Amino acid sequence: AQSVTQPDIHITVSEGASLELRCNYSYGATPYLFWYVQSPGQGLQLLLKYFSGDTLVQGIKGFEAEFKRSQSSFNLRKPSVHWSDAAEYFCAVATYNTDKLIFGTGTRLQVFP
Amino acid sequence: EAQVTQNPRYLITVTGKKLTVTCSQNMNHEYMSWYRQDPGLGLRQIYYSMNVEVTDKGDVPEGYKVSRKEKRNFPLILESPSPNQTSLYFCASSSALGVDGYTFGSGTRLTVV
């Protein structure tokens, strides 16, 4: 069965520092992969997605993610974190034409000034 | 503006009193889905619909009902709410899940006392 693992429940970084949030998935075929962000009290906003082509994808708000098939990973990165990036981040996986988007349990990012 | 609209945003109710959370999308999407979000568990799918009059159970359907009589609307019904249904609920829609992922509503925070 498909599954998504986000091993870090909570990450704290200083403003201006680089960031990497980890995501590992389990699925036999090529997955479609997504990162969503949820700001406090808000819904989920799509940051970026991967479904084919270049394994390094660029998203909104300066985020990028790299798909590594050999490691079954899709880690999210940002070179310099801003205080407004404090939020919860969810990795999700789907397969083409399926009806389900499966989410990881999320990583809460805290940013210190 | 393309969006998914949920109502109400907040709801406090008593055990056993039937309630409906409405969801409407203006993007002519075929797929619609309901998720609940609980701390440490991420988002779990309750029900989904692939088109009008086509609905199916997700991972946690017990205690919930849905209907899809029109393409744009996908209400979530709790016939007899219980305290374990206290949660944050999200409605979402998509035209092609594997490629686009879901667009989410702003959420409904339900408290059952």
mmCIF file of C-alpha atoms in Angstrom:
data_model
loop_
_atom_site.group_PDB
_atom_site.id
_atom_site.type_symbol
_atom_site.label_atom_id
_atom_site.label_comp_id
_atom_site.label_asym_id
_atom_site.label_seq_id
_atom_site.Cartn_x
_atom_site.Cartn_y
_atom_site.Cartn_z
ATOM 1 C CA ALA A 1 0.000 0.000 0.000
ATOM 2 C CA GLN A 2 1.090 3.541 -0.617
ATOM 3 C CA SER A 3 2.396 5.463 2.367
ATOM 4 C CA VAL A 4 4.267 8.641 3.173
ATOM 5 C CA THR A 5 6.675 9.159 6.042
ATOM 6 C CA GLN A 6 7.804 12.491 7.385
ATOM 7 C CA PRO A 7 10.330 11.525 10.043
ATOM 8 C CA ASP A 8 10.647 14.965 11.625
ATOM 9 C CA ILE A 9 7.648 16.024 13.690
ATOM 10 C CA HIS A 10 9.072 19.393 14.647
ATOM 11 C CA ILE A 11 12.001 21.421 13.279
ATOM 12 C CA THR A 12 13.356 24.694 14.582
ATOM 13 C CA VAL A 13 15.627 26.931 12.529
ATOM 14 C CA SER A 14 16.925 30.462 12.745
ATOM 15 C CA GLU A 15 15.759 33.038 10.260
ATOM 16 C CA GLY A 16 18.124 33.103 7.308
ATOM 17 C CA ALA A 17 19.276 29.535 7.797
ATOM 18 C CA SER A 18 18.774 26.838 5.186
ATOM 19 C CA LEU A 19 16.007 24.289 5.541
ATOM 20 C CA GLU A 20 15.439 20.700 4.479
ATOM 21 C CA LEU A 21 12.274 18.785 5.335
ATOM 22 C CA ARG A 22 12.365 15.072 4.718
ATOM 23 C CA CYS A 23 9.758 12.948 2.978
ATOM 24 C CA ASN A 24 9.913 9.273 2.090
ATOM 25 C CA TYR A 25 7.230 7.414 0.195
ATOM 26 C CA SER A 26 6.363 3.827 -0.441
ATOM 27 C CA TYR A 27 4.886 2.902 -3.793
ATOM 28 C CA GLY A 28 5.819 0.468 -6.568
ATOM 29 C CA ALA A 29 5.249 2.664 -9.589
ATOM 30 C CA THR A 30 6.280 6.234 -10.278
ATOM 31 C CA PRO A 31 4.387 8.384 -7.821
ATOM 32 C CA TYR A 32 3.025 11.863 -8.140
ATOM 33 C CA LEU A 33 4.442 13.850 -5.238
ATOM 34 C CA PHE A 34 3.316 17.042 -3.599
ATOM 35 C CA TRP A 35 4.264 19.396 -0.813
ATOM 36 C CA TYR A 36 1.590 21.459 0.915
ATOM 37 C CA VAL A 37 1.934 24.159 3.541
ATOM 38 C CA GLN A 38 -0.597 24.972 6.240
ATOM 39 C CA SER A 39 -0.229 28.259 8.046
ATOM 40 C CA PRO A 40 -1.856 28.531 11.485
ATOM 41 C CA GLY A 41 -5.623 28.581 11.168
ATOM 42 C CA GLN A 42 -5.493 28.220 7.407
ATOM 43 C CA GLY A 43 -6.194 25.597 4.794
ATOM 44 C CA LEU A 44 -3.567 23.784 2.765
ATOM 45 C CA GLN A 45 -1.717 25.535 -0.029
ATOM 46 C CA LEU A 46 0.159 23.662 -2.736
ATOM 47 C CA LEU A 47 3.868 24.535 -2.689
ATOM 48 C CA LEU A 48 5.057 22.317 -5.523
ATOM 49 C CA LYS A 49 4.483 19.028 -7.280
ATOM 50 C CA TYR A 50 6.400 16.410 -9.218
ATOM 51 C CA PHE A 51 5.048 13.920 -11.702
ATOM 52 C CA SER A 52 7.703 13.566 -14.414
ATOM 53 C CA GLY A 53 10.704 15.193 -16.017
ATOM 54 C CA ASP A 54 13.337 17.145 -14.166
ATOM 55 C CA THR A 55 13.737 15.691 -10.698
ATOM 56 C CA LEU A 56 14.392 19.112 -9.160
ATOM 57 C CA VAL A 57 11.182 21.100 -9.049
ATOM 58 C CA GLN A 58 10.684 24.706 -8.118
ATOM 59 C CA GLY A 59 7.689 25.908 -6.197
ATOM 60 C CA ILE A 60 6.216 29.032 -4.728
ATOM 61 C CA LYS A 61 7.746 31.092 -1.920
ATOM 62 C CA GLY A 62 11.297 30.104 -2.895
ATOM 63 C CA PHE A 63 10.900 26.401 -2.112
ATOM 64 C CA GLU A 64 12.268 23.536 -4.161
ATOM 65 C CA ALA A 65 12.188 19.763 -3.867
ATOM 66 C CA GLU A 66 14.189 16.930 -5.344
ATOM 67 C CA PHE A 67 12.799 13.560 -6.328
ATOM 68 C CA LYS A 68 15.257 10.716 -5.729
ATOM 69 C CA ARG A 69 13.856 7.437 -6.947
ATOM 70 C CA SER A 70 16.719 5.366 -5.520
ATOM 71 C CA GLN A 71 15.998 6.704 -2.035
ATOM 72 C CA SER A 72 12.206 6.951 -2.415
ATOM 73 C CA SER A 73 12.504 10.507 -1.200
ATOM 74 C CA PHE A 74 11.107 13.913 -2.069
ATOM 75 C CA ASN A 75 12.761 16.361 0.310
ATOM 76 C CA LEU A 76 11.743 19.998 0.473
ATOM 77 C CA ARG A 77 14.420 22.685 0.648
ATOM 78 C CA LYS A 78 14.772 26.410 1.005
ATOM 79 C CA PRO A 79 18.140 28.195 1.047
ATOM 80 C CA SER A 80 17.148 30.975 3.445
ATOM 81 C CA VAL A 81 14.139 30.713 5.738
ATOM 82 C CA HIS A 82 11.956 33.705 6.572
ATOM 83 C CA TRP A 83 9.917 34.101 9.747
ATOM 84 C CA SER A 84 6.755 33.874 7.640
ATOM 85 C CA ASP A 85 7.693 30.302 6.673
ATOM 86 C CA ALA A 86 6.692 29.083 10.125
ATOM 87 C CA ALA A 87 3.894 26.629 9.416
ATOM 88 C CA GLU A 88 3.139 22.948 9.111
ATOM 89 C CA TYR A 89 4.334 21.175 5.990
ATOM 90 C CA PHE A 90 2.778 18.076 4.500
ATOM 91 C CA CYS A 91 4.173 15.730 1.908
ATOM 92 C CA ALA A 92 1.642 13.749 -0.124
ATOM 93 C CA VAL A 93 1.643 11.032 -2.780
ATOM 94 C CA ALA A 94 -0.821 9.983 -5.453
ATOM 95 C CA THR A 95 -0.723 7.830 -8.549
ATOM 96 C CA TYR A 96 -2.033 8.753 -11.946
ATOM 97 C CA ASN A 97 -5.825 8.632 -12.111
ATOM 98 C CA THR A 98 -6.273 7.469 -8.548
ATOM 99 C CA ASP A 99 -8.806 8.902 -6.237
ATOM 100 C CA LYS A 100 -6.669 9.327 -3.205
ATOM 101 C CA LEU A 101 -4.019 11.742 -2.059
ATOM 102 C CA ILE A 102 -2.135 10.174 0.843
ATOM 103 C CA PHE A 103 -0.550 12.515 3.331
ATOM 104 C CA GLY A 104 2.317 12.228 5.726
ATOM 105 C CA THR A 105 1.781 13.242 9.327
ATOM 106 C CA GLY A 106 3.361 16.644 8.801
ATOM 107 C CA THR A 107 6.404 18.582 10.020
ATOM 108 C CA ARG A 108 5.915 21.685 12.093
ATOM 109 C CA LEU A 109 8.484 24.370 11.324
ATOM 110 C CA GLN A 110 9.364 26.976 13.890
ATOM 111 C CA VAL A 111 11.531 29.953 12.912
ATOM 112 C CA PHE A 112 13.490 31.959 15.449
ATOM 113 C CA PRO A 113 14.577 35.538 14.728
ATOM 114 C CA GLU B 1 -11.675 33.369 -8.146
ATOM 115 C CA ALA B 2 -11.243 29.593 -8.262
ATOM 116 C CA GLN B 3 -11.962 28.198 -4.846
ATOM 117 C CA VAL B 4 -13.451 25.570 -2.598
ATOM 118 C CA THR B 5 -15.886 27.023 -0.086
ATOM 119 C CA GLN B 6 -16.770 25.279 3.156
ATOM 120 C CA ASN B 7 -19.338 26.326 5.701
ATOM 121 C CA PRO B 8 -19.364 26.824 8.558
ATOM 122 C CA ARG B 9 -15.773 27.603 9.582
ATOM 123 C CA TYR B 10 -16.480 26.784 13.222
ATOM 124 C CA LEU B 11 -19.183 24.620 14.740
ATOM 125 C CA ILE B 12 -19.892 23.481 18.266
ATOM 126 C CA THR B 13 -22.629 20.908 18.665
ATOM 127 C CA VAL B 14 -23.912 18.326 21.104
ATOM 128 C CA THR B 15 -23.659 14.576 20.850
ATOM 129 C CA GLY B 16 -26.333 13.081 18.616
ATOM 130 C CA LYS B 17 -27.533 16.249 16.926
ATOM 131 C CA LYS B 18 -27.384 15.799 13.150
ATOM 132 C CA LEU B 19 -25.295 18.308 11.257
ATOM 133 C CA THR B 20 -24.175 19.056 7.715
ATOM 134 C CA VAL B 21 -20.996 20.744 6.581
ATOM 135 C CA THR B 22 -21.362 22.171 3.113
ATOM 136 C CA CYS B 23 -18.705 22.221 0.409
ATOM 137 C CA SER B 24 -18.873 23.888 -2.977
ATOM 138 C CA GLN B 25 -16.305 24.339 -5.750
ATOM 139 C CA ASN B 26 -16.456 26.640 -8.765
ATOM 140 C CA MET B 27 -13.789 24.957 -10.911
ATOM 141 C CA ASN B 28 -15.937 22.277 -12.555
ATOM 142 C CA HIS B 29 -13.786 19.595 -10.930
ATOM 143 C CA GLU B 30 -14.773 15.931 -11.156
ATOM 144 C CA TYR B 31 -12.988 14.745 -8.012
ATOM 145 C CA MET B 32 -14.053 15.871 -4.560
ATOM 146 C CA SER B 33 -13.021 14.570 -1.187
ATOM 147 C CA TRP B 34 -13.365 15.081 2.549
ATOM 148 C CA TYR B 35 -10.462 14.809 4.957
ATOM 149 C CA ARG B 36 -10.158 15.139 8.685
ATOM 150 C CA GLN B 37 -7.026 16.438 10.342
ATOM 151 C CA ASP B 38 -6.002 15.366 13.825
ATOM 152 C CA PRO B 39 -2.751 16.127 15.676
ATOM 153 C CA GLY B 40 -0.074 13.560 14.975
ATOM 154 C CA LEU B 41 -2.196 11.767 12.388
ATOM 155 C CA GLY B 42 -1.989 14.150 9.445
ATOM 156 C CA LEU B 43 -4.919 14.205 7.047
ATOM 157 C CA ARG B 44 -7.050 11.133 6.609
ATOM 158 C CA GLN B 45 -9.589 10.686 3.853
ATOM 159 C CA ILE B 46 -13.207 10.204 4.916
ATOM 160 C CA TYR B 47 -15.077 9.938 1.625
ATOM 161 C CA TYR B 48 -14.433 10.834 -1.968
ATOM 162 C CA SER B 49 -16.396 11.268 -5.154
ATOM 163 C CA MET B 50 -15.169 10.759 -8.693
ATOM 164 C CA ASN B 51 -18.219 12.386 -10.271
ATOM 165 C CA VAL B 52 -21.913 13.088 -9.782
ATOM 166 C CA GLU B 53 -23.705 10.231 -8.008
ATOM 167 C CA VAL B 54 -20.391 8.353 -7.575
ATOM 168 C CA THR B 55 -19.062 8.254 -4.017
ATOM 169 C CA ASP B 56 -16.887 5.837 -2.093
ATOM 170 C CA LYS B 57 -15.377 5.339 1.336
ATOM 171 C CA GLY B 58 -11.967 6.571 2.273
ATOM 172 C CA ASP B 59 -9.906 5.432 5.233
ATOM 173 C CA VAL B 60 -12.121 6.657 8.076
ATOM 174 C CA PRO B 61 -15.757 6.682 6.852
ATOM 175 C CA GLU B 62 -17.482 5.459 10.028
ATOM 176 C CA GLY B 63 -20.043 7.934 11.319
ATOM 177 C CA TYR B 64 -20.140 10.025 8.154
ATOM 178 C CA LYS B 65 -22.278 10.254 5.039
ATOM 179 C CA VAL B 66 -21.872 12.193 1.820
ATOM 180 C CA SER B 67 -23.836 12.881 -1.329
ATOM 181 C CA ARG B 68 -22.955 14.213 -4.776
ATOM 182 C CA LYS B 69 -26.137 15.287 -6.498
ATOM 183 C CA GLU B 70 -24.490 18.159 -8.332
ATOM 184 C CA LYS B 71 -20.951 18.438 -9.618
ATOM 185 C CA ARG B 72 -20.122 21.516 -7.583
ATOM 186 C CA ASN B 73 -21.452 20.400 -4.168
ATOM 187 C CA PHE B 74 -20.261 17.666 -1.831
ATOM 188 C CA PRO B 75 -21.796 17.977 1.659
ATOM 189 C CA LEU B 76 -20.553 15.995 4.644
ATOM 190 C CA ILE B 77 -23.271 14.711 6.949
ATOM 191 C CA LEU B 78 -22.866 13.551 10.525
ATOM 192 C CA GLU B 79 -26.110 11.794 11.416
ATOM 193 C CA SER B 80 -25.298 11.343 15.105
ATOM 194 C CA PRO B 81 -22.078 13.155 16.004
ATOM 195 C CA SER B 82 -19.916 11.853 18.816
ATOM 196 C CA PRO B 83 -17.015 13.495 20.687
ATOM 197 C CA ASN B 84 -14.460 11.431 18.742
ATOM 198 C CA GLN B 85 -15.537 13.314 15.634
ATOM 199 C CA THR B 86 -14.188 16.529 17.075
ATOM 200 C CA SER B 87 -11.654 17.489 14.450
ATOM 201 C CA LEU B 88 -10.644 19.870 11.683
ATOM 202 C CA TYR B 89 -12.341 18.980 8.421
ATOM 203 C CA PHE B 90 -11.239 19.874 4.919
ATOM 204 C CA CYS B 91 -13.076 19.609 1.650
ATOM 205 C CA ALA B 92 -10.997 19.409 -1.516
ATOM 206 C CA SER B 93 -11.460 19.111 -5.256
ATOM 207 C CA SER B 94 -9.379 18.264 -8.308
ATOM 208 C CA SER B 95 -9.743 17.929 -12.050
ATOM 209 C CA ALA B 96 -7.021 15.312 -12.393
ATOM 210 C CA LEU B 97 -5.737 14.181 -9.051
ATOM 211 C CA GLY B 98 -2.560 12.547 -10.142
ATOM 212 C CA VAL B 99 -1.373 15.621 -11.948
ATOM 213 C CA ASP B 100 -2.860 18.558 -10.132
ATOM 214 C CA GLY B 101 -3.406 17.395 -6.592
ATOM 215 C CA TYR B 102 -6.267 18.853 -4.647
ATOM 216 C CA THR B 103 -7.417 22.417 -4.035
ATOM 217 C CA PHE B 104 -8.477 22.697 -0.410
ATOM 218 C CA GLY B 105 -11.131 24.663 1.364
ATOM 219 C CA SER B 106 -10.324 26.727 4.453
ATOM 220 C CA GLY B 107 -11.487 24.072 6.858
ATOM 221 C CA THR B 108 -14.266 23.544 9.390
ATOM 222 C CA ARG B 109 -13.355 23.140 13.019
ATOM 223 C CA LEU B 110 -15.978 20.923 14.634
ATOM 224 C CA THR B 111 -16.343 20.390 18.348
ATOM 225 C CA VAL B 112 -18.796 17.789 19.628
ATOM 226 C CA VAL B 113 -19.570 18.012 23.343
#
